Amino acid sequence: MTINVLQHQFVPKHSKVNDSDKDKLFALHNIEGKHLPKILINDPAISGLGIKAGDIIKIERTSRTAGTSSYYRLVVEG
């Protein structure tokens, strides 16, 4: 039996950030990819996204008090 962790109610939506959005993100916050928190390339939540090391992942979390918040992670080998 296999379990799809992406269907669990507590796993937020993960998506790959395209190059133009990545450039906008870096310019808006005056950062580089190395300044972002890391996520391992073998993390189950991003396994089906066709990612590679160096990509940026957007995580959208929903909260009853804060609404929807976006977080970004740099994909690294692990």
PDB file of N, CA and C in Angstrom:
ATOM      1  N   MET A   1       0.841  -1.176   0.000  1.00  0.00           N
ATOM      2  CA  MET A   1       0.000   0.000   0.000  1.00  0.00           C
ATOM      3  C   MET A   1       0.891   1.246   0.000  1.00  0.00           C
ATOM      4  N   THR A   2       0.617   2.150  -0.901  1.00  0.00           N
ATOM      5  CA  THR A   2       1.361   3.405  -0.929  1.00  0.00           C
ATOM      6  C   THR A   2       0.432   4.551  -0.565  1.00  0.00           C
ATOM      7  N   ILE A   3       1.009   5.549   0.023  1.00  0.00           N
ATOM      8  CA  ILE A   3       0.239   6.710   0.462  1.00  0.00           C
ATOM      9  C   ILE A   3       0.737   7.933  -0.299  1.00  0.00           C
ATOM     10  N   ASN A   4      -0.194   8.696  -0.842  1.00  0.00           N
ATOM     11  CA  ASN A   4       0.156   9.937  -1.523  1.00  0.00           C
ATOM     12  C   ASN A   4       0.112  11.060  -0.489  1.00  0.00           C
ATOM     13  N   VAL A   5       1.294  11.528  -0.066  1.00  0.00           N
ATOM     14  CA  VAL A   5       1.350  12.554   0.979  1.00  0.00           C
ATOM     15  C   VAL A   5       0.739  13.872   0.520  1.00  0.00           C
ATOM     16  N   LEU A   6       0.677  14.100  -0.786  1.00  0.00           N
ATOM     17  CA  LEU A   6       0.123  15.354  -1.296  1.00  0.00           C
ATOM     18  C   LEU A   6      -1.373  15.474  -1.050  1.00  0.00           C
ATOM     19  N   GLN A   7      -2.037  14.350  -0.808  1.00  0.00           N
ATOM     20  CA  GLN A   7      -3.476  14.369  -0.565  1.00  0.00           C
ATOM     21  C   GLN A   7      -3.822  14.529   0.913  1.00  0.00           C
ATOM     22  N   HIS A   8      -2.818  14.584   1.773  1.00  0.00           N
ATOM     23  CA  HIS A   8      -3.080  14.743   3.201  1.00  0.00           C
ATOM     24  C   HIS A   8      -3.514  16.179   3.487  1.00  0.00           C
ATOM     25  N   GLN A   9      -4.466  16.341   4.388  1.00  0.00           N
ATOM     26  CA  GLN A   9      -5.042  17.654   4.674  1.00  0.00           C
ATOM     27  C   GLN A   9      -4.039  18.652   5.256  1.00  0.00           C
ATOM     28  N   PHE A  10      -2.967  18.175   5.856  1.00  0.00           N
ATOM     29  CA  PHE A  10      -2.000  19.084   6.469  1.00  0.00           C
ATOM     30  C   PHE A  10      -0.791  19.388   5.585  1.00  0.00           C
ATOM     31  N   VAL A  11      -0.751  18.852   4.374  1.00  0.00           N
ATOM     32  CA  VAL A  11       0.347  19.148   3.450  1.00  0.00           C
ATOM     33  C   VAL A  11      -0.092  20.297   2.549  1.00  0.00           C
ATOM     34  N   PRO A  12       0.578  21.453   2.648  1.00  0.00           N
ATOM     35  CA  PRO A  12       0.184  22.604   1.831  1.00  0.00           C
ATOM     36  C   PRO A  12       0.547  22.398   0.366  1.00  0.00           C
ATOM     37  N   LYS A  13      -0.025  23.231  -0.501  1.00  0.00           N
ATOM     38  CA  LYS A  13       0.241  23.148  -1.936  1.00  0.00           C
ATOM     39  C   LYS A  13       1.679  23.587  -2.219  1.00  0.00           C
ATOM     40  N   HIS A  14       2.404  22.772  -2.995  1.00  0.00           N
ATOM     41  CA  HIS A  14       3.763  23.075  -3.427  1.00  0.00           C
ATOM     42  C   HIS A  14       3.749  23.239  -4.939  1.00  0.00           C
ATOM     43  N   SER A  15       4.436  24.245  -5.461  1.00  0.00           N
ATOM     44  CA  SER A  15       4.531  24.429  -6.912  1.00  0.00           C
ATOM     45  C   SER A  15       5.899  24.998  -7.266  1.00  0.00           C
ATOM     46  N   LYS A  16       6.332  24.697  -8.485  1.00  0.00           N
ATOM     47  CA  LYS A  16       7.616  25.190  -8.978  1.00  0.00           C
ATOM     48  C   LYS A  16       7.433  26.616  -9.482  1.00  0.00           C
ATOM     49  N   VAL A  17       8.356  27.507  -9.125  1.00  0.00           N
ATOM     50  CA  VAL A  17       8.312  28.903  -9.553  1.00  0.00           C
ATOM     51  C   VAL A  17       9.029  29.015 -10.899  1.00  0.00           C
ATOM     52  N   ASN A  18       8.361  29.623 -11.896  1.00  0.00           N
ATOM     53  CA  ASN A  18       9.006  29.773 -13.206  1.00  0.00           C
ATOM     54  C   ASN A  18      10.071  30.871 -13.147  1.00  0.00           C
ATOM     55  N   ASP A  19      10.901  30.933 -14.183  1.00  0.00           N
ATOM     56  CA  ASP A  19      12.051  31.845 -14.174  1.00  0.00           C
ATOM     57  C   ASP A  19      11.660  33.314 -14.056  1.00  0.00           C
ATOM     58  N   SER A  20      10.599  33.737 -14.746  1.00  0.00           N
ATOM     59  CA  SER A  20      10.221  35.156 -14.672  1.00  0.00           C
ATOM     60  C   SER A  20       9.703  35.519 -13.281  1.00  0.00           C
ATOM     61  N   ASP A  21       8.923  34.622 -12.663  1.00  0.00           N
ATOM     62  CA  ASP A  21       8.443  34.878 -11.301  1.00  0.00           C
ATOM     63  C   ASP A  21       9.593  34.831 -10.296  1.00  0.00           C
ATOM     64  N   LYS A  22      10.571  33.965 -10.557  1.00  0.00           N
ATOM     65  CA  LYS A  22      11.740  33.888  -9.683  1.00  0.00           C
ATOM     66  C   LYS A  22      12.506  35.215  -9.712  1.00  0.00           C
ATOM     67  N   ASP A  23      12.689  35.768 -10.904  1.00  0.00           N
ATOM     68  CA  ASP A  23      13.381  37.055 -11.029  1.00  0.00           C
ATOM     69  C   ASP A  23      12.622  38.167 -10.309  1.00  0.00           C
ATOM     70  N   LYS A  24      11.284  38.159 -10.428  1.00  0.00           N
ATOM     71  CA  LYS A  24      10.460  39.160  -9.742  1.00  0.00           C
ATOM     72  C   LYS A  24      10.577  39.022  -8.222  1.00  0.00           C
ATOM     73  N   LEU A  25      10.559  37.783  -7.734  1.00  0.00           N
ATOM     74  CA  LEU A  25      10.682  37.514  -6.300  1.00  0.00           C
ATOM     75  C   LEU A  25      12.009  38.036  -5.769  1.00  0.00           C
ATOM     76  N   PHE A  26      13.093  37.736  -6.486  1.00  0.00           N
ATOM     77  CA  PHE A  26      14.420  38.174  -6.052  1.00  0.00           C
ATOM     78  C   PHE A  26      14.525  39.694  -6.062  1.00  0.00           C
ATOM     79  N   ALA A  27      13.980  40.337  -7.093  1.00  0.00           N
ATOM     80  CA  ALA A  27      14.046  41.801  -7.187  1.00  0.00           C
ATOM     81  C   ALA A  27      13.190  42.463  -6.105  1.00  0.00           C
ATOM     82  N   LEU A  28      11.993  41.929  -5.874  1.00  0.00           N
ATOM     83  CA  LEU A  28      11.082  42.500  -4.885  1.00  0.00           C
ATOM     84  C   LEU A  28      11.688  42.498  -3.487  1.00  0.00           C
ATOM     85  N   HIS A  29      12.352  41.403  -3.133  1.00  0.00           N
ATOM     86  CA  HIS A  29      12.891  41.259  -1.782  1.00  0.00           C
ATOM     87  C   HIS A  29      14.393  41.523  -1.703  1.00  0.00           C
ATOM     88  N   ASN A  30      14.999  41.875  -2.854  1.00  0.00           N
ATOM     89  CA  ASN A  30      16.435  42.151  -2.928  1.00  0.00           C
ATOM     90  C   ASN A  30      17.246  40.995  -2.337  1.00  0.00           C
ATOM     91  N   ILE A  31      16.975  39.781  -2.839  1.00  0.00           N
ATOM     92  CA  ILE A  31      17.643  38.576  -2.354  1.00  0.00           C
ATOM     93  C   ILE A  31      18.149  37.756  -3.533  1.00  0.00           C
ATOM     94  N   GLU A  32      18.876  36.698  -3.213  1.00  0.00           N
ATOM     95  CA  GLU A  32      19.290  35.680  -4.169  1.00  0.00           C
ATOM     96  C   GLU A  32      18.773  34.345  -3.652  1.00  0.00           C
ATOM     97  N   GLY A  33      18.817  33.332  -4.498  1.00  0.00           N
ATOM     98  CA  GLY A  33      18.334  32.019  -4.102  1.00  0.00           C
ATOM     99  C   GLY A  33      19.008  31.485  -2.854  1.00  0.00           C
ATOM    100  N   LYS A  34      20.297  31.770  -2.703  1.00  0.00           N
ATOM    101  CA  LYS A  34      21.040  31.256  -1.545  1.00  0.00           C
ATOM    102  C   LYS A  34      20.532  31.820  -0.219  1.00  0.00           C
ATOM    103  N   HIS A  35      19.751  32.890  -0.266  1.00  0.00           N
ATOM    104  CA  HIS A  35      19.210  33.486   0.955  1.00  0.00           C
ATOM    105  C   HIS A  35      17.918  32.812   1.427  1.00  0.00           C
ATOM    106  N   LEU A  36      17.349  31.961   0.592  1.00  0.00           N
ATOM    107  CA  LEU A  36      16.088  31.298   0.937  1.00  0.00           C
ATOM    108  C   LEU A  36      16.335  30.068   1.801  1.00  0.00           C
ATOM    109  N   PRO A  37      15.347  29.683   2.607  1.00  0.00           N
ATOM    110  CA  PRO A  37      15.431  28.404   3.306  1.00  0.00           C
ATOM    111  C   PRO A  37      15.508  27.279   2.275  1.00  0.00           C
ATOM    112  N   LYS A  38      16.026  26.134   2.681  1.00  0.00           N
ATOM    113  CA  LYS A  38      16.257  25.024   1.760  1.00  0.00           C
ATOM    114  C   LYS A  38      15.167  23.956   1.887  1.00  0.00           C
ATOM    115  N   ILE A  39      14.982  23.211   0.795  1.00  0.00           N
ATOM    116  CA  ILE A  39      14.142  22.019   0.791  1.00  0.00           C
ATOM    117  C   ILE A  39      14.908  20.959   0.005  1.00  0.00           C
ATOM    118  N   LEU A  40      14.949  19.748   0.515  1.00  0.00           N
ATOM    119  CA  LEU A  40      15.693  18.682  -0.148  1.00  0.00           C
ATOM    120  C   LEU A  40      14.983  18.219  -1.415  1.00  0.00           C
ATOM    121  N   ILE A  41      15.768  17.879  -2.421  1.00  0.00           N
ATOM    122  CA  ILE A  41      15.235  17.457  -3.709  1.00  0.00           C
ATOM    123  C   ILE A  41      14.401  16.180  -3.578  1.00  0.00           C
ATOM    124  N   ASN A  42      14.679  15.370  -2.562  1.00  0.00           N
ATOM    125  CA  ASN A  42      13.934  14.122  -2.374  1.00  0.00           C
ATOM    126  C   ASN A  42      12.762  14.260  -1.398  1.00  0.00           C
ATOM    127  N   ASP A  43      12.356  15.483  -1.078  1.00  0.00           N
ATOM    128  CA  ASP A  43      11.200  15.714  -0.212  1.00  0.00           C
ATOM    129  C   ASP A  43       9.949  15.178  -0.910  1.00  0.00           C
ATOM    130  N   PRO A  44       9.154  14.347  -0.246  1.00  0.00           N
ATOM    131  CA  PRO A  44       7.971  13.755  -0.886  1.00  0.00           C
ATOM    132  C   PRO A  44       6.972  14.778  -1.424  1.00  0.00           C
ATOM    133  N   ALA A  45       6.898  15.954  -0.831  1.00  0.00           N
ATOM    134  CA  ALA A  45       5.918  16.958  -1.258  1.00  0.00           C
ATOM    135  C   ALA A  45       6.245  17.560  -2.619  1.00  0.00           C
ATOM    136  N   ILE A  46       7.487  17.426  -3.088  1.00  0.00           N
ATOM    137  CA  ILE A  46       7.861  18.005  -4.385  1.00  0.00           C
ATOM    138  C   ILE A  46       8.298  16.948  -5.390  1.00  0.00           C
ATOM    139  N   SER A  47       8.105  15.679  -5.047  1.00  0.00           N
ATOM    140  CA  SER A  47       8.615  14.595  -5.889  1.00  0.00           C
ATOM    141  C   SER A  47       8.004  14.559  -7.285  1.00  0.00           C
ATOM    142  N   GLY A  48       6.791  15.000  -7.474  1.00  0.00           N
ATOM    143  CA  GLY A  48       6.148  14.930  -8.779  1.00  0.00           C
ATOM    144  C   GLY A  48       6.176  16.221  -9.568  1.00  0.00           C
ATOM    145  N   LEU A  49       6.996  17.187  -9.162  1.00  0.00           N
ATOM    146  CA  LEU A  49       6.992  18.498  -9.809  1.00  0.00           C
ATOM    147  C   LEU A  49       8.030  18.646 -10.913  1.00  0.00           C
ATOM    148  N   GLY A  50       8.846  17.632 -11.143  1.00  0.00           N
ATOM    149  CA  GLY A  50       9.874  17.730 -12.170  1.00  0.00           C
ATOM    150  C   GLY A  50      10.917  18.780 -11.842  1.00  0.00           C
ATOM    151  N   ILE A  51      11.374  18.789 -10.613  1.00  0.00           N
ATOM    152  CA  ILE A  51      12.304  19.813 -10.156  1.00  0.00           C
ATOM    153  C   ILE A  51      13.744  19.320 -10.227  1.00  0.00           C
ATOM    154  N   LYS A  52      14.667  20.278 -10.148  1.00  0.00           N
ATOM    155  CA  LYS A  52      16.091  19.969 -10.068  1.00  0.00           C
ATOM    156  C   LYS A  52      16.715  20.908  -9.036  1.00  0.00           C
ATOM    157  N   ALA A  53      17.904  20.574  -8.587  1.00  0.00           N
ATOM    158  CA  ALA A  53      18.601  21.432  -7.630  1.00  0.00           C
ATOM    159  C   ALA A  53      18.750  22.829  -8.219  1.00  0.00           C
ATOM    160  N   GLY A  54      18.479  23.837  -7.398  1.00  0.00           N
ATOM    161  CA  GLY A  54      18.550  25.225  -7.838  1.00  0.00           C
ATOM    162  C   GLY A  54      17.195  25.828  -8.153  1.00  0.00           C
ATOM    163  N   ASP A  55      16.165  24.990  -8.323  1.00  0.00           N
ATOM    164  CA  ASP A  55      14.812  25.499  -8.561  1.00  0.00           C
ATOM    165  C   ASP A  55      14.261  26.112  -7.277  1.00  0.00           C
ATOM    166  N   ILE A  56      13.239  26.940  -7.434  1.00  0.00           N
ATOM    167  CA  ILE A  56      12.556  27.561  -6.297  1.00  0.00           C
ATOM    168  C   ILE A  56      11.151  26.973  -6.202  1.00  0.00           C
ATOM    169  N   ILE A  57      10.746  26.614  -4.996  1.00  0.00           N
ATOM    170  CA  ILE A  57       9.426  26.050  -4.732  1.00  0.00           C
ATOM    171  C   ILE A  57       8.605  27.061  -3.939  1.00  0.00           C
ATOM    172  N   LYS A  58       7.357  27.237  -4.356  1.00  0.00           N
ATOM    173  CA  LYS A  58       6.417  28.089  -3.627  1.00  0.00           C
ATOM    174  C   LYS A  58       5.494  27.178  -2.826  1.00  0.00           C
ATOM    175  N   ILE A  59       5.348  27.478  -1.550  1.00  0.00           N
ATOM    176  CA  ILE A  59       4.473  26.716  -0.668  1.00  0.00           C
ATOM    177  C   ILE A  59       3.366  27.651  -0.209  1.00  0.00           C
ATOM    178  N   GLU A  60       2.117  27.264  -0.469  1.00  0.00           N
ATOM    179  CA  GLU A  60       0.967  28.091  -0.093  1.00  0.00           C
ATOM    180  C   GLU A  60       0.257  27.448   1.090  1.00  0.00           C
ATOM    181  N   ARG A  61       0.330  28.115   2.227  1.00  0.00           N
ATOM    182  CA  ARG A  61      -0.290  27.614   3.454  1.00  0.00           C
ATOM    183  C   ARG A  61      -1.546  28.417   3.753  1.00  0.00           C
ATOM    184  N   THR A  62      -2.569  27.717   4.211  1.00  0.00           N
ATOM    185  CA  THR A  62      -3.830  28.360   4.559  1.00  0.00           C
ATOM    186  C   THR A  62      -4.049  28.253   6.064  1.00  0.00           C
ATOM    187  N   SER A  63      -4.492  29.362   6.650  1.00  0.00           N
ATOM    188  CA  SER A  63      -4.740  29.428   8.079  1.00  0.00           C
ATOM    189  C   SER A  63      -6.061  30.148   8.310  1.00  0.00           C
ATOM    190  N   ARG A  64      -6.782  29.742   9.323  1.00  0.00           N
ATOM    191  CA  ARG A  64      -8.036  30.422   9.642  1.00  0.00           C
ATOM    192  C   ARG A  64      -7.794  31.853  10.098  1.00  0.00           C
ATOM    193  N   THR A  65      -6.650  32.112  10.694  1.00  0.00           N
ATOM    194  CA  THR A  65      -6.375  33.455  11.205  1.00  0.00           C
ATOM    195  C   THR A  65      -5.605  34.335  10.220  1.00  0.00           C
ATOM    196  N   ALA A  66      -4.719  33.741   9.440  1.00  0.00           N
ATOM    197  CA  ALA A  66      -3.867  34.540   8.550  1.00  0.00           C
ATOM    198  C   ALA A  66      -4.283  34.472   7.084  1.00  0.00           C
ATOM    199  N   GLY A  67      -5.257  33.652   6.762  1.00  0.00           N
ATOM    200  CA  GLY A  67      -5.631  33.481   5.357  1.00  0.00           C
ATOM    201  C   GLY A  67      -4.595  32.619   4.652  1.00  0.00           C
ATOM    202  N   THR A  68      -4.209  33.005   3.438  1.00  0.00           N
ATOM    203  CA  THR A  68      -3.212  32.250   2.683  1.00  0.00           C
ATOM    204  C   THR A  68      -1.884  32.992   2.700  1.00  0.00           C
ATOM    205  N   SER A  69      -0.823  32.263   3.004  1.00  0.00           N
ATOM    206  CA  SER A  69       0.528  32.824   3.030  1.00  0.00           C
ATOM    207  C   SER A  69       1.414  32.016   2.098  1.00  0.00           C
ATOM    208  N   SER A  70       2.329  32.697   1.425  1.00  0.00           N
ATOM    209  CA  SER A  70       3.257  32.025   0.517  1.00  0.00           C
ATOM    210  C   SER A  70       4.650  32.007   1.121  1.00  0.00           C
ATOM    211  N   TYR A  71       5.300  30.862   0.986  1.00  0.00           N
ATOM    212  CA  TYR A  71       6.666  30.672   1.456  1.00  0.00           C
ATOM    213  C   TYR A  71       7.470  30.112   0.296  1.00  0.00           C
ATOM    214  N   TYR A  72       8.765  30.402   0.273  1.00  0.00           N
ATOM    215  CA  TYR A  72       9.615  29.970  -0.830  1.00  0.00           C
ATOM    216  C   TYR A  72      10.799  29.189  -0.286  1.00  0.00           C
ATOM    217  N   ARG A  73      11.194  28.158  -1.030  1.00  0.00           N
ATOM    218  CA  ARG A  73      12.322  27.317  -0.650  1.00  0.00           C
ATOM    219  C   ARG A  73      13.207  27.071  -1.863  1.00  0.00           C
ATOM    220  N   LEU A  74      14.514  26.991  -1.630  1.00  0.00           N
ATOM    221  CA  LEU A  74      15.490  26.644  -2.653  1.00  0.00           C
ATOM    222  C   LEU A  74      15.698  25.138  -2.618  1.00  0.00           C
ATOM    223  N   VAL A  75      15.574  24.476  -3.761  1.00  0.00           N
ATOM    224  CA  VAL A  75      15.766  23.031  -3.843  1.00  0.00           C
ATOM    225  C   VAL A  75      17.261  22.726  -3.844  1.00  0.00           C
ATOM    226  N   VAL A  76      17.679  21.833  -2.938  1.00  0.00           N
ATOM    227  CA  VAL A  76      19.084  21.439  -2.833  1.00  0.00           C
ATOM    228  C   VAL A  76      19.203  19.919  -2.846  1.00  0.00           C
ATOM    229  N   GLU A  77      20.373  19.432  -3.251  1.00  0.00           N
ATOM    230  CA  GLU A  77      20.666  17.999  -3.183  1.00  0.00           C
ATOM    231  C   GLU A  77      20.748  17.595  -1.722  1.00  0.00           C
ATOM    232  N   GLY A  78      20.417  16.334  -1.458  1.00  0.00           N
ATOM    233  CA  GLY A  78      20.486  15.942  -0.072  1.00  0.00           C
ATOM    234  C   GLY A  78      20.767  14.557   0.185  1.00  0.00           C
TER     235      GLY A  78
END
